[in-house]
Amino acid sequence: MVTVDEAWRIIDRETAVLPAVRLGLAEAAGRVLREDIAADADQPPFTRSAMDGYAVRTGSEPGRYRLAGEVRPGVAEARVPEAGEALRIFTGSALPEEGVEIVIIENTALDGDSLEIKDRPSARWVRRRGSQARRGNRLVRAGTVLSPGAIALMATVGAVRPLVSPPIRAMHLGTGSEIVPAAMNPPAGCIRDSNAPLIAALLGQAGAQCVFHAHVSEEVSEAVKALENMGVDMLLVSGGASVGAYDGTAEIFRRLGFASHFTKVSCRPGKPLIFATRGAQVAFGLPGNPLSHFVCFHLFVRRALDRLAGAPLPPLCRVQITGEAPPADPRETWWPARVFPGRETLCAEPLPWRESSDVTSLALANALLRIPPSGVNGLAEARLFGNLSA
Ligand code: AMP
Ligand code: MG
């Protein structure tokens, strides 16, 4: 049996980062950038106006001016007006690098080609070339998970096919004769499949795709047949991860040629957990209980997915427990919680949890609290995975 920290080290050691691919910006959103992105030109690329109004020579005073023309956005000719002249300009109009100031339209009155300027012109609305970034400046670092904001920044500098982490392809096999599809009314003695929809949703959230799903009985040969010729990055098998007479996942992995790196983690819930690899492919045998599934995915499967993608590892944050702290156990416990912003710190409300099949509080959970065997005293480490609620 390995500790949680040992399991993380083994996963990091045995999981290789997948080769990067070039994708368009829409597909790149949410993926890990695998190259640095630099400005292809100064930003802004030319000096331009931030307002609708008039450009006059630097040092011009309020008074009457002759309207000598206009510079529309998209027109590259920018000249310094003569003394006594004004040029109509718009937000985004090109301006000469030096020598002009702007008066905004609200502070003027136009009568034919005679312009009255009522307020002192200013350089405040001149957006100078290179005032945001210089050509060659690094704007997005390799390793960044591409947010919509990063996508906009890359579009600005023409980085439209960045090198990013590839889509991770996973397959999922459910096991157990007592499990029926969630759309069915379970006959006596059977229960609905909650793990397959859970895994599909968690993979989607992690930027991976479940490209194949099947459900088989406890027959090892049936599982092996379903999984032969798998051409995916990750294999997840639900149920049968323990040592009972009908627990066949270890044998399934062995017959498929996977080498096992651990079969048990000292963690509650989720002790029986198999981690195995075959070349660059990784596999997890997850305990069938849905809460164990949930916790093992967040703690271990997600770590392997992040590693395959070359993503930064999610940090643990410190939270203040509200109410009674969850009880400690000789095995390190990861307790479902709802983390919310308190006045000065992040707070965590431990959610009711009775045993590993109990998912009644999971709709509210956005974090797991780490409860070491020595217990916690008000403060705990938390792995956050959802949005903060009020
Ligand atoms: P196992 O790991 O196969 O021994 O299963 C442990 C418990 O999890 C048993 O009570 C199973 O019925 C339950 N279980 C296994 N697979 C699923 C599933 N896909 N959905 C809901 N519960 C499951
Ligand atoms: Mg089973």
Tab-separated table of C-alpha atoms and ligand atoms in Angstrom:
chain	number	residue	atom	x	y	z
A	1	MET	CA	0.000	0.000	0.000
A	2	VAL	CA	1.370	3.467	-0.930
A	3	THR	CA	0.554	6.831	0.643
A	4	VAL	CA	-1.213	9.533	-1.354
A	5	ASP	CA	2.054	11.451	-1.792
A	6	GLU	CA	3.841	8.301	-2.967
A	7	ALA	CA	1.004	7.566	-5.411
A	8	TRP	CA	1.364	11.093	-6.846
A	9	ARG	CA	5.118	10.640	-7.264
A	10	ILE	CA	4.628	7.303	-9.035
A	11	ILE	CA	1.980	8.765	-11.373
A	12	ASP	CA	4.292	11.688	-12.218
A	13	ARG	CA	7.199	9.318	-12.865
A	14	GLU	CA	5.280	6.835	-15.030
A	15	THR	CA	3.191	9.273	-17.097
A	16	ALA	CA	4.874	10.991	-20.045
A	17	VAL	CA	3.740	14.319	-21.474
A	18	LEU	CA	2.024	13.725	-24.857
A	19	PRO	CA	3.511	15.369	-27.976
A	20	ALA	CA	2.010	18.786	-28.723
A	21	VAL	CA	-0.170	19.596	-31.741
A	22	ARG	CA	-0.993	22.821	-33.603
A	23	LEU	CA	-4.664	23.786	-33.327
A	24	GLY	CA	-6.803	26.780	-34.262
A	25	LEU	CA	-7.671	29.213	-31.473
A	26	ALA	CA	-11.229	27.935	-30.945
A	27	GLU	CA	-9.950	24.407	-30.361
A	28	ALA	CA	-6.952	25.619	-28.354
A	29	ALA	CA	-9.116	27.231	-25.650
A	30	GLY	CA	-8.786	25.321	-22.379
A	31	ARG	CA	-5.666	23.433	-23.562
A	32	VAL	CA	-2.118	23.831	-22.287
A	33	LEU	CA	0.110	26.118	-24.355
A	34	ARG	CA	3.337	24.300	-25.226
A	35	GLU	CA	5.328	27.231	-26.640
A	36	ASP	CA	5.982	30.815	-25.610
A	37	ILE	CA	3.970	33.407	-27.555
A	38	ALA	CA	5.681	36.724	-28.304
A	39	ALA	CA	4.326	39.956	-29.779
A	40	ASP	CA	4.775	39.853	-33.585
A	41	ALA	CA	4.825	43.671	-33.660
A	42	ASP	CA	4.712	46.551	-31.207
A	43	GLN	CA	1.363	46.769	-29.394
A	44	PRO	CA	-0.492	48.842	-30.387
A	45	PRO	CA	1.170	48.411	-33.784
A	46	PHE	CA	0.750	52.124	-34.671
A	47	THR	CA	-0.087	55.291	-32.778
A	48	ARG	CA	-3.856	55.820	-32.792
A	49	SER	CA	-6.716	57.669	-31.176
A	50	ALA	CA	-8.689	56.313	-28.229
A	51	MET	CA	-11.597	58.737	-28.807
A	52	ASP	CA	-13.826	60.354	-31.408
A	53	GLY	CA	-12.817	64.025	-31.769
A	54	TYR	CA	-10.232	66.224	-33.473
A	55	ALA	CA	-6.460	66.176	-33.740
A	56	VAL	CA	-4.530	69.450	-33.567
A	57	ARG	CA	-0.834	70.366	-33.287
A	58	THR	CA	0.718	69.824	-29.860
A	59	GLY	CA	0.470	73.000	-27.767
A	60	SER	CA	-2.751	74.265	-29.419
A	61	GLU	CA	-5.069	76.360	-27.238
A	62	PRO	CA	-8.904	76.486	-27.132
A	63	GLY	CA	-10.292	78.674	-29.953
A	64	ARG	CA	-11.451	78.548	-33.585
A	65	TYR	CA	-9.886	76.067	-36.022
A	66	ARG	CA	-10.406	75.205	-39.663
A	67	LEU	CA	-11.578	71.620	-40.327
A	68	ALA	CA	-8.951	70.454	-42.826
A	69	GLY	CA	-10.149	66.860	-43.363
A	70	GLU	CA	-10.610	63.572	-41.577
A	71	VAL	CA	-8.693	60.375	-40.912
A	72	ARG	CA	-10.943	57.341	-40.820
A	73	PRO	CA	-9.976	54.149	-38.970
A	74	GLY	CA	-8.257	51.807	-41.408
A	75	VAL	CA	-6.567	54.629	-43.339
A	76	ALA	CA	-2.828	54.668	-42.810
A	77	GLU	CA	-2.091	58.333	-43.706
A	78	ALA	CA	-1.431	60.262	-40.536
A	79	ARG	CA	-0.112	63.819	-40.641
A	80	VAL	CA	0.453	66.608	-38.163
A	81	PRO	CA	-2.152	69.350	-38.818
A	82	GLU	CA	-0.859	72.834	-39.668
A	83	ALA	CA	-1.241	75.582	-37.047
A	84	GLY	CA	-4.930	76.626	-36.895
A	85	GLU	CA	-6.055	73.379	-38.526
A	86	ALA	CA	-7.973	70.428	-37.031
A	87	LEU	CA	-8.443	66.917	-38.444
A	88	ARG	CA	-11.537	64.928	-37.601
A	89	ILE	CA	-10.519	61.575	-36.107
A	90	PHE	CA	-12.303	58.549	-34.652
A	91	THR	CA	-11.552	55.832	-32.130
A	92	GLY	CA	-8.856	53.736	-33.837
A	93	SER	CA	-7.764	56.397	-36.362
A	94	ALA	CA	-4.022	56.394	-37.076
A	95	LEU	CA	-2.084	59.376	-35.719
A	96	PRO	CA	1.476	60.542	-36.385
A	97	GLU	CA	3.992	59.240	-33.811
A	98	GLU	CA	4.625	62.725	-32.434
A	99	GLY	CA	3.235	66.227	-32.638
A	100	VAL	CA	-0.553	65.874	-32.111
A	101	GLU	CA	-3.006	66.222	-29.277
A	102	ILE	CA	-6.702	65.430	-29.195
A	103	VAL	CA	-9.819	67.246	-28.166
A	104	ILE	CA	-12.830	64.984	-27.690
A	105	ILE	CA	-15.951	65.648	-29.746
A	106	GLU	CA	-17.994	66.552	-26.645
A	107	ASN	CA	-15.768	69.613	-26.087
A	108	THR	CA	-16.212	71.055	-29.574
A	109	ALA	CA	-18.842	72.705	-31.779
A	110	LEU	CA	-18.668	72.413	-35.586
A	111	ASP	CA	-20.234	74.929	-37.928
A	112	GLY	CA	-19.469	74.134	-41.579
A	113	ASP	CA	-15.699	73.817	-41.630
A	114	SER	CA	-15.254	76.125	-38.637
A	115	LEU	CA	-14.522	74.219	-35.446
A	116	GLU	CA	-14.750	75.734	-31.997
A	117	ILE	CA	-12.495	73.952	-29.495
A	118	LYS	CA	-13.717	74.637	-25.964
A	119	ASP	CA	-11.263	72.651	-23.898
A	120	ARG	CA	-7.484	72.339	-23.887
A	121	PRO	CA	-6.355	69.519	-26.278
A	122	SER	CA	-4.493	66.705	-24.590
A	123	ALA	CA	-2.196	63.787	-25.400
A	124	ARG	CA	-4.137	61.666	-22.922
A	125	TRP	CA	-6.159	60.002	-25.694
A	126	VAL	CA	-3.188	59.211	-27.906
A	127	ARG	CA	-2.419	55.475	-27.703
A	128	ARG	CA	1.260	55.305	-28.579
A	129	ARG	CA	2.779	52.521	-30.650
A	130	GLY	CA	4.435	49.995	-28.347
A	131	SER	CA	2.905	51.428	-25.152
A	132	GLN	CA	1.473	47.991	-24.218
A	133	ALA	CA	4.238	45.681	-25.483
A	134	ARG	CA	7.270	45.750	-27.740
A	135	ARG	CA	7.776	43.425	-30.690
A	136	GLY	CA	9.346	40.205	-29.363
A	137	ASN	CA	8.102	40.614	-25.790
A	138	ARG	CA	6.837	37.298	-24.393
A	139	LEU	CA	3.102	37.664	-23.733
A	140	VAL	CA	1.966	34.098	-22.930
A	141	ARG	CA	4.234	31.511	-21.329
A	142	ALA	CA	4.447	27.838	-22.277
A	143	GLY	CA	2.491	25.884	-19.650
A	144	THR	CA	-0.383	28.376	-19.456
A	145	VAL	CA	-3.869	26.874	-19.592
A	146	LEU	CA	-5.462	28.974	-22.352
A	147	SER	CA	-8.299	31.081	-20.989
A	148	PRO	CA	-10.588	33.118	-23.275
A	149	GLY	CA	-8.459	36.148	-22.355
A	150	ALA	CA	-5.257	34.402	-23.462
A	151	ILE	CA	-6.991	33.441	-26.725
A	152	ALA	CA	-7.834	37.119	-27.369
A	153	LEU	CA	-4.230	38.118	-26.648
A	154	MET	CA	-2.865	35.494	-29.045
A	155	ALA	CA	-5.303	36.592	-31.768
A	156	THR	CA	-4.032	40.169	-31.311
A	157	VAL	CA	-0.488	39.102	-32.130
A	158	GLY	CA	-1.485	36.698	-34.920
A	159	ALA	CA	-0.639	33.478	-33.053
A	160	VAL	CA	-3.626	31.682	-34.586
A	161	ARG	CA	-2.286	28.109	-34.642
A	162	PRO	CA	-0.471	27.695	-31.347
A	163	LEU	CA	1.317	24.540	-30.237
A	164	VAL	CA	-0.891	23.044	-27.506
A	165	SER	CA	-1.576	19.832	-25.617
A	166	PRO	CA	-3.431	17.316	-27.787
A	167	PRO	CA	-6.969	16.138	-27.035
A	168	ILE	CA	-6.515	13.222	-24.595
A	169	ARG	CA	-8.410	10.120	-25.654
A	170	ALA	CA	-9.794	7.906	-22.915
A	171	MET	CA	-11.904	4.785	-22.793
A	172	HIS	CA	-14.062	3.624	-19.932
A	173	LEU	CA	-15.161	0.126	-19.039
A	174	GLY	CA	-17.795	-0.447	-16.371
A	175	THR	CA	-18.023	-3.836	-14.684
A	176	GLY	CA	-20.626	-5.553	-12.548
A	177	SER	CA	-23.761	-7.592	-13.299
A	178	GLU	CA	-25.789	-5.567	-10.798
A	179	ILE	CA	-25.360	-2.293	-12.740
A	180	VAL	CA	-27.994	-1.172	-15.273
A	181	PRO	CA	-28.003	1.950	-17.492
A	182	ALA	CA	-29.225	5.037	-15.628
A	183	ALA	CA	-32.198	5.380	-18.007
A	184	MET	CA	-33.553	1.993	-16.872
A	185	ASN	CA	-35.721	1.171	-13.893
A	186	PRO	CA	-33.422	-1.190	-11.999
A	187	PRO	CA	-34.853	-4.669	-11.308
A	188	ALA	CA	-34.631	-5.909	-7.698
A	189	GLY	CA	-31.024	-6.276	-6.562
A	190	CYS	CA	-29.662	-3.954	-9.251
A	191	ILE	CA	-28.650	-0.270	-9.168
A	192	ARG	CA	-28.287	2.444	-11.772
A	193	ASP	CA	-24.924	3.183	-13.351
A	194	SER	CA	-23.725	6.505	-11.978
A	195	ASN	CA	-20.032	5.969	-12.685
A	196	ALA	CA	-20.182	6.091	-16.488
A	197	PRO	CA	-21.909	9.516	-16.589
A	198	LEU	CA	-19.602	10.709	-13.779
A	199	ILE	CA	-16.466	9.655	-15.658
A	200	ALA	CA	-17.665	11.164	-18.952
A	201	ALA	CA	-18.386	14.490	-17.215
A	202	LEU	CA	-15.096	14.526	-15.281
A	203	LEU	CA	-13.087	13.684	-18.407
A	204	GLY	CA	-14.852	16.490	-20.275
A	205	GLN	CA	-14.047	18.924	-17.476
A	206	ALA	CA	-10.381	17.888	-17.700
A	207	GLY	CA	-10.244	18.493	-21.467
A	208	ALA	CA	-10.231	14.775	-22.285
A	209	GLN	CA	-12.652	12.851	-24.425
A	210	CYS	CA	-14.315	9.537	-23.584
A	211	VAL	CA	-14.075	7.925	-27.025
A	212	PHE	CA	-15.353	4.498	-26.006
A	213	HIS	CA	-17.550	3.152	-23.227
A	214	ALA	CA	-18.764	-0.373	-22.573
A	215	HIS	CA	-20.172	-2.271	-19.624
A	216	VAL	CA	-19.350	-5.921	-18.971
A	217	SER	CA	-19.983	-8.558	-16.322
A	218	GLU	CA	-17.324	-9.775	-13.874
A	219	GLU	CA	-15.952	-12.152	-16.558
A	220	VAL	CA	-12.345	-11.135	-17.139
A	221	SER	CA	-12.326	-12.553	-20.689
A	222	GLU	CA	-15.345	-10.423	-21.592
A	223	ALA	CA	-13.494	-7.282	-20.448
A	224	VAL	CA	-10.269	-8.249	-22.211
A	225	LYS	CA	-12.214	-8.803	-25.463
A	226	ALA	CA	-13.836	-5.359	-25.181
A	227	LEU	CA	-10.486	-3.666	-24.606
A	228	GLU	CA	-8.276	-5.388	-27.176
A	229	ASN	CA	-6.756	-3.087	-29.776
A	230	MET	CA	-7.365	-0.022	-27.629
A	231	GLY	CA	-5.695	2.974	-29.238
A	232	VAL	CA	-6.224	5.499	-26.479
A	233	ASP	CA	-4.047	7.407	-24.039
A	234	MET	CA	-5.943	6.360	-20.924
A	235	LEU	CA	-8.011	3.377	-19.874
A	236	LEU	CA	-10.360	3.577	-16.897
A	237	VAL	CA	-12.026	0.481	-15.468
A	238	SER	CA	-14.768	0.914	-12.881
A	239	GLY	CA	-15.349	-1.686	-10.201
A	240	GLY	CA	-13.518	-4.907	-9.441
A	241	ALA	CA	-10.383	-3.108	-8.244
A	242	SER	CA	-10.263	-4.952	-4.922
A	243	VAL	CA	-9.365	-8.541	-4.034
A	244	GLY	CA	-12.852	-10.151	-3.839
A	245	ALA	CA	-13.616	-13.333	-5.779
A	246	TYR	CA	-15.235	-11.267	-8.555
A	247	ASP	CA	-12.717	-8.418	-8.652
A	248	GLY	CA	-10.928	-8.894	-11.945
A	249	THR	CA	-9.356	-5.537	-12.883
A	250	ALA	CA	-5.800	-6.511	-11.876
A	251	GLU	CA	-6.096	-9.622	-14.052
A	252	ILE	CA	-7.627	-7.609	-16.951
A	253	PHE	CA	-4.634	-5.260	-16.918
A	254	ARG	CA	-2.197	-8.169	-16.670
A	255	ARG	CA	-3.726	-9.963	-19.668
A	256	LEU	CA	-3.645	-6.733	-21.704
A	257	GLY	CA	0.090	-6.410	-21.004
A	258	PHE	CA	-0.052	-3.511	-18.535
A	259	ALA	CA	2.538	-3.315	-15.756
A	260	SER	CA	1.015	-2.457	-12.386
A	261	HIS	CA	2.713	0.232	-10.215
A	262	PHE	CA	0.410	0.174	-7.194
A	263	THR	CA	-2.840	-1.542	-6.253
A	264	LYS	CA	-3.760	0.156	-2.966
A	265	VAL	CA	-3.513	3.704	-1.653
A	266	SER	CA	-3.757	4.567	2.018
A	267	CYS	CA	-6.656	6.905	1.465
A	268	ARG	CA	-10.299	7.093	2.510
A	269	PRO	CA	-12.397	6.674	0.431
A	270	GLY	CA	-10.672	4.810	-2.356
A	271	LYS	CA	-8.199	2.307	-0.913
A	272	PRO	CA	-8.315	-0.238	-3.741
A	273	LEU	CA	-6.945	1.716	-6.694
A	274	ILE	CA	-4.824	0.171	-9.437
A	275	PHE	CA	-2.418	2.236	-11.496
A	276	ALA	CA	-0.755	0.540	-14.471
A	277	THR	CA	1.000	1.508	-17.696
A	278	ARG	CA	1.714	-0.071	-21.087
A	279	GLY	CA	4.210	1.983	-23.071
A	280	ALA	CA	2.800	5.516	-23.083
A	281	GLN	CA	-0.714	4.346	-22.143
A	282	VAL	CA	-1.909	4.717	-18.564
A	283	ALA	CA	-4.687	2.781	-16.850
A	284	PHE	CA	-6.575	3.085	-13.591
A	285	GLY	CA	-8.715	0.440	-11.935
A	286	LEU	CA	-11.142	2.477	-9.845
A	287	PRO	CA	-13.148	1.144	-6.892
A	288	GLY	CA	-16.803	0.814	-7.958
A	289	ASN	CA	-18.345	2.880	-5.209
A	290	PRO	CA	-19.334	6.226	-6.724
A	291	LEU	CA	-17.825	8.399	-3.998
A	292	SER	CA	-14.539	6.470	-4.205
A	293	HIS	CA	-14.711	7.022	-7.944
A	294	PHE	CA	-15.199	10.723	-7.491
A	295	VAL	CA	-12.318	11.095	-5.033
A	296	CYS	CA	-9.912	8.810	-6.931
A	297	PHE	CA	-10.592	10.712	-10.133
A	298	HIS	CA	-9.852	14.102	-8.585
A	299	LEU	CA	-6.781	12.944	-6.683
A	300	PHE	CA	-5.144	10.526	-9.105
A	301	VAL	CA	-6.753	10.273	-12.562
A	302	ARG	CA	-6.814	14.048	-12.905
A	303	ARG	CA	-3.150	14.166	-11.969
A	304	ALA	CA	-2.286	11.732	-14.767
A	305	LEU	CA	-4.449	13.706	-17.234
A	306	ASP	CA	-2.691	16.947	-16.262
A	307	ARG	CA	0.648	15.236	-16.646
A	308	LEU	CA	-0.267	13.862	-20.121
A	309	ALA	CA	-1.319	17.392	-21.111
A	310	GLY	CA	1.770	19.012	-19.564
A	311	ALA	CA	-0.554	21.107	-17.397
A	312	PRO	CA	0.552	22.750	-14.167
A	313	LEU	CA	-0.413	20.678	-11.138
A	314	PRO	CA	-3.386	22.138	-9.299
A	315	PRO	CA	-2.327	23.654	-5.973
A	316	LEU	CA	-3.815	22.723	-2.631
A	317	CYS	CA	-5.199	25.772	-0.853
A	318	ARG	CA	-5.729	26.384	2.849
A	319	VAL	CA	-9.289	26.751	4.042
A	320	GLN	CA	-10.973	27.482	7.356
A	321	ILE	CA	-13.378	24.706	8.323
A	322	THR	CA	-16.767	25.941	9.473
A	323	GLY	CA	-18.570	23.865	12.107
A	324	GLU	CA	-17.304	20.489	13.169
A	325	ALA	CA	-14.168	19.144	11.480
A	326	PRO	CA	-14.498	15.744	9.779
A	327	PRO	CA	-13.223	12.849	11.911
A	328	ALA	CA	-9.683	11.600	11.319
A	329	ASP	CA	-8.896	8.011	10.390
A	330	PRO	CA	-5.653	5.992	10.279
A	331	ARG	CA	-5.907	6.387	6.492
A	332	GLU	CA	-5.637	9.942	5.161
A	333	THR	CA	-9.196	11.103	4.441
A	334	TRP	CA	-10.377	13.296	1.565
A	335	TRP	CA	-13.735	14.667	2.649
A	336	PRO	CA	-16.235	16.287	0.224
A	337	ALA	CA	-16.791	19.927	1.068
A	338	ARG	CA	-18.297	23.150	-0.182
A	339	VAL	CA	-15.702	25.909	-0.248
A	340	PHE	CA	-16.963	29.480	-0.256
A	341	PRO	CA	-15.387	32.907	0.174
A	342	GLY	CA	-15.452	34.080	3.799
A	343	ARG	CA	-14.682	37.618	4.903
A	344	GLU	CA	-10.921	37.101	5.109
A	345	THR	CA	-10.222	33.506	4.108
A	346	LEU	CA	-11.711	30.736	2.065
A	347	CYS	CA	-14.111	28.725	4.220
A	348	ALA	CA	-15.104	25.077	3.856
A	349	GLU	CA	-18.292	23.435	4.970
A	350	PRO	CA	-17.745	19.655	5.268
A	351	LEU	CA	-20.673	17.922	3.571
A	352	PRO	CA	-22.552	14.981	5.049
A	353	TRP	CA	-20.932	11.744	3.981
A	354	ARG	CA	-21.746	8.372	5.477
A	355	GLU	CA	-19.846	5.821	3.361
A	356	SER	CA	-18.333	5.250	-0.066
A	357	SER	CA	-21.583	4.669	-1.931
A	358	ASP	CA	-23.122	7.883	-0.538
A	359	VAL	CA	-23.301	10.555	-3.231
A	360	THR	CA	-26.196	12.521	-1.720
A	361	SER	CA	-24.049	15.600	-1.091
A	362	LEU	CA	-22.015	15.584	-4.310
A	363	ALA	CA	-24.185	18.158	-6.075
A	364	LEU	CA	-22.785	20.746	-3.633
A	365	ALA	CA	-19.173	19.562	-3.477
A	366	ASN	CA	-16.543	21.808	-5.056
A	367	ALA	CA	-13.568	20.615	-3.005
A	368	LEU	CA	-12.038	17.755	-1.076
A	369	LEU	CA	-10.611	18.429	2.379
A	370	ARG	CA	-7.431	16.621	3.323
A	371	ILE	CA	-7.769	15.188	6.831
A	372	PRO	CA	-4.480	13.593	7.951
A	373	PRO	CA	-4.500	10.744	10.514
A	374	SER	CA	-3.560	13.303	13.205
A	375	GLY	CA	-6.749	15.292	12.441
A	376	VAL	CA	-7.134	18.994	11.687
A	377	ASN	CA	-7.511	21.993	13.908
A	378	GLY	CA	-9.722	24.492	12.100
A	379	LEU	CA	-7.493	24.853	9.050
A	380	ALA	CA	-7.204	22.195	6.353
A	381	GLU	CA	-5.715	21.744	2.906
A	382	ALA	CA	-8.266	21.519	0.124
A	383	ARG	CA	-8.211	20.465	-3.501
A	384	LEU	CA	-10.617	22.776	-5.293
A	385	PHE	CA	-12.292	21.579	-8.470
A	386	GLY	CA	-15.444	23.594	-8.956
A	387	ASN	CA	-16.636	27.172	-8.960
A	388	LEU	CA	-16.865	28.950	-5.626
A	389	SER	CA	-20.434	29.489	-4.496
A	390	ALA	CA	-21.596	32.195	-2.116
B	1	AMP	P1	-16.803	-3.191	-6.804
B	1	AMP	O1	-15.648	-2.239	-6.798
B	1	AMP	O2	-17.037	-3.803	-8.151
B	1	AMP	O3	-16.675	-4.212	-5.722
B	1	AMP	O4	-18.082	-2.322	-6.477
B	1	AMP	C1	-18.206	-1.683	-5.231
B	1	AMP	C2	-19.584	-1.100	-5.106
B	1	AMP	O5	-19.776	-0.109	-6.088
B	1	AMP	C3	-20.699	-2.134	-5.322
B	1	AMP	O6	-21.731	-1.890	-4.384
B	1	AMP	C4	-21.176	-1.830	-6.718
B	1	AMP	O7	-22.531	-2.188	-6.911
B	1	AMP	C5	-20.963	-0.344	-6.817
B	1	AMP	N1	-20.769	0.046	-8.214
B	1	AMP	C6	-19.925	-0.526	-9.092
B	1	AMP	N2	-20.014	0.047	-10.296
B	1	AMP	C7	-20.942	1.031	-10.185
B	1	AMP	C8	-21.498	1.970	-11.080
B	1	AMP	N3	-21.083	2.023	-12.360
B	1	AMP	N4	-22.436	2.817	-10.639
B	1	AMP	C9	-22.846	2.757	-9.344
B	1	AMP	N5	-22.355	1.914	-8.457
B	1	AMP	C10	-21.423	1.023	-8.846
B	2	MG	MG	-18.175	-5.235	-8.953
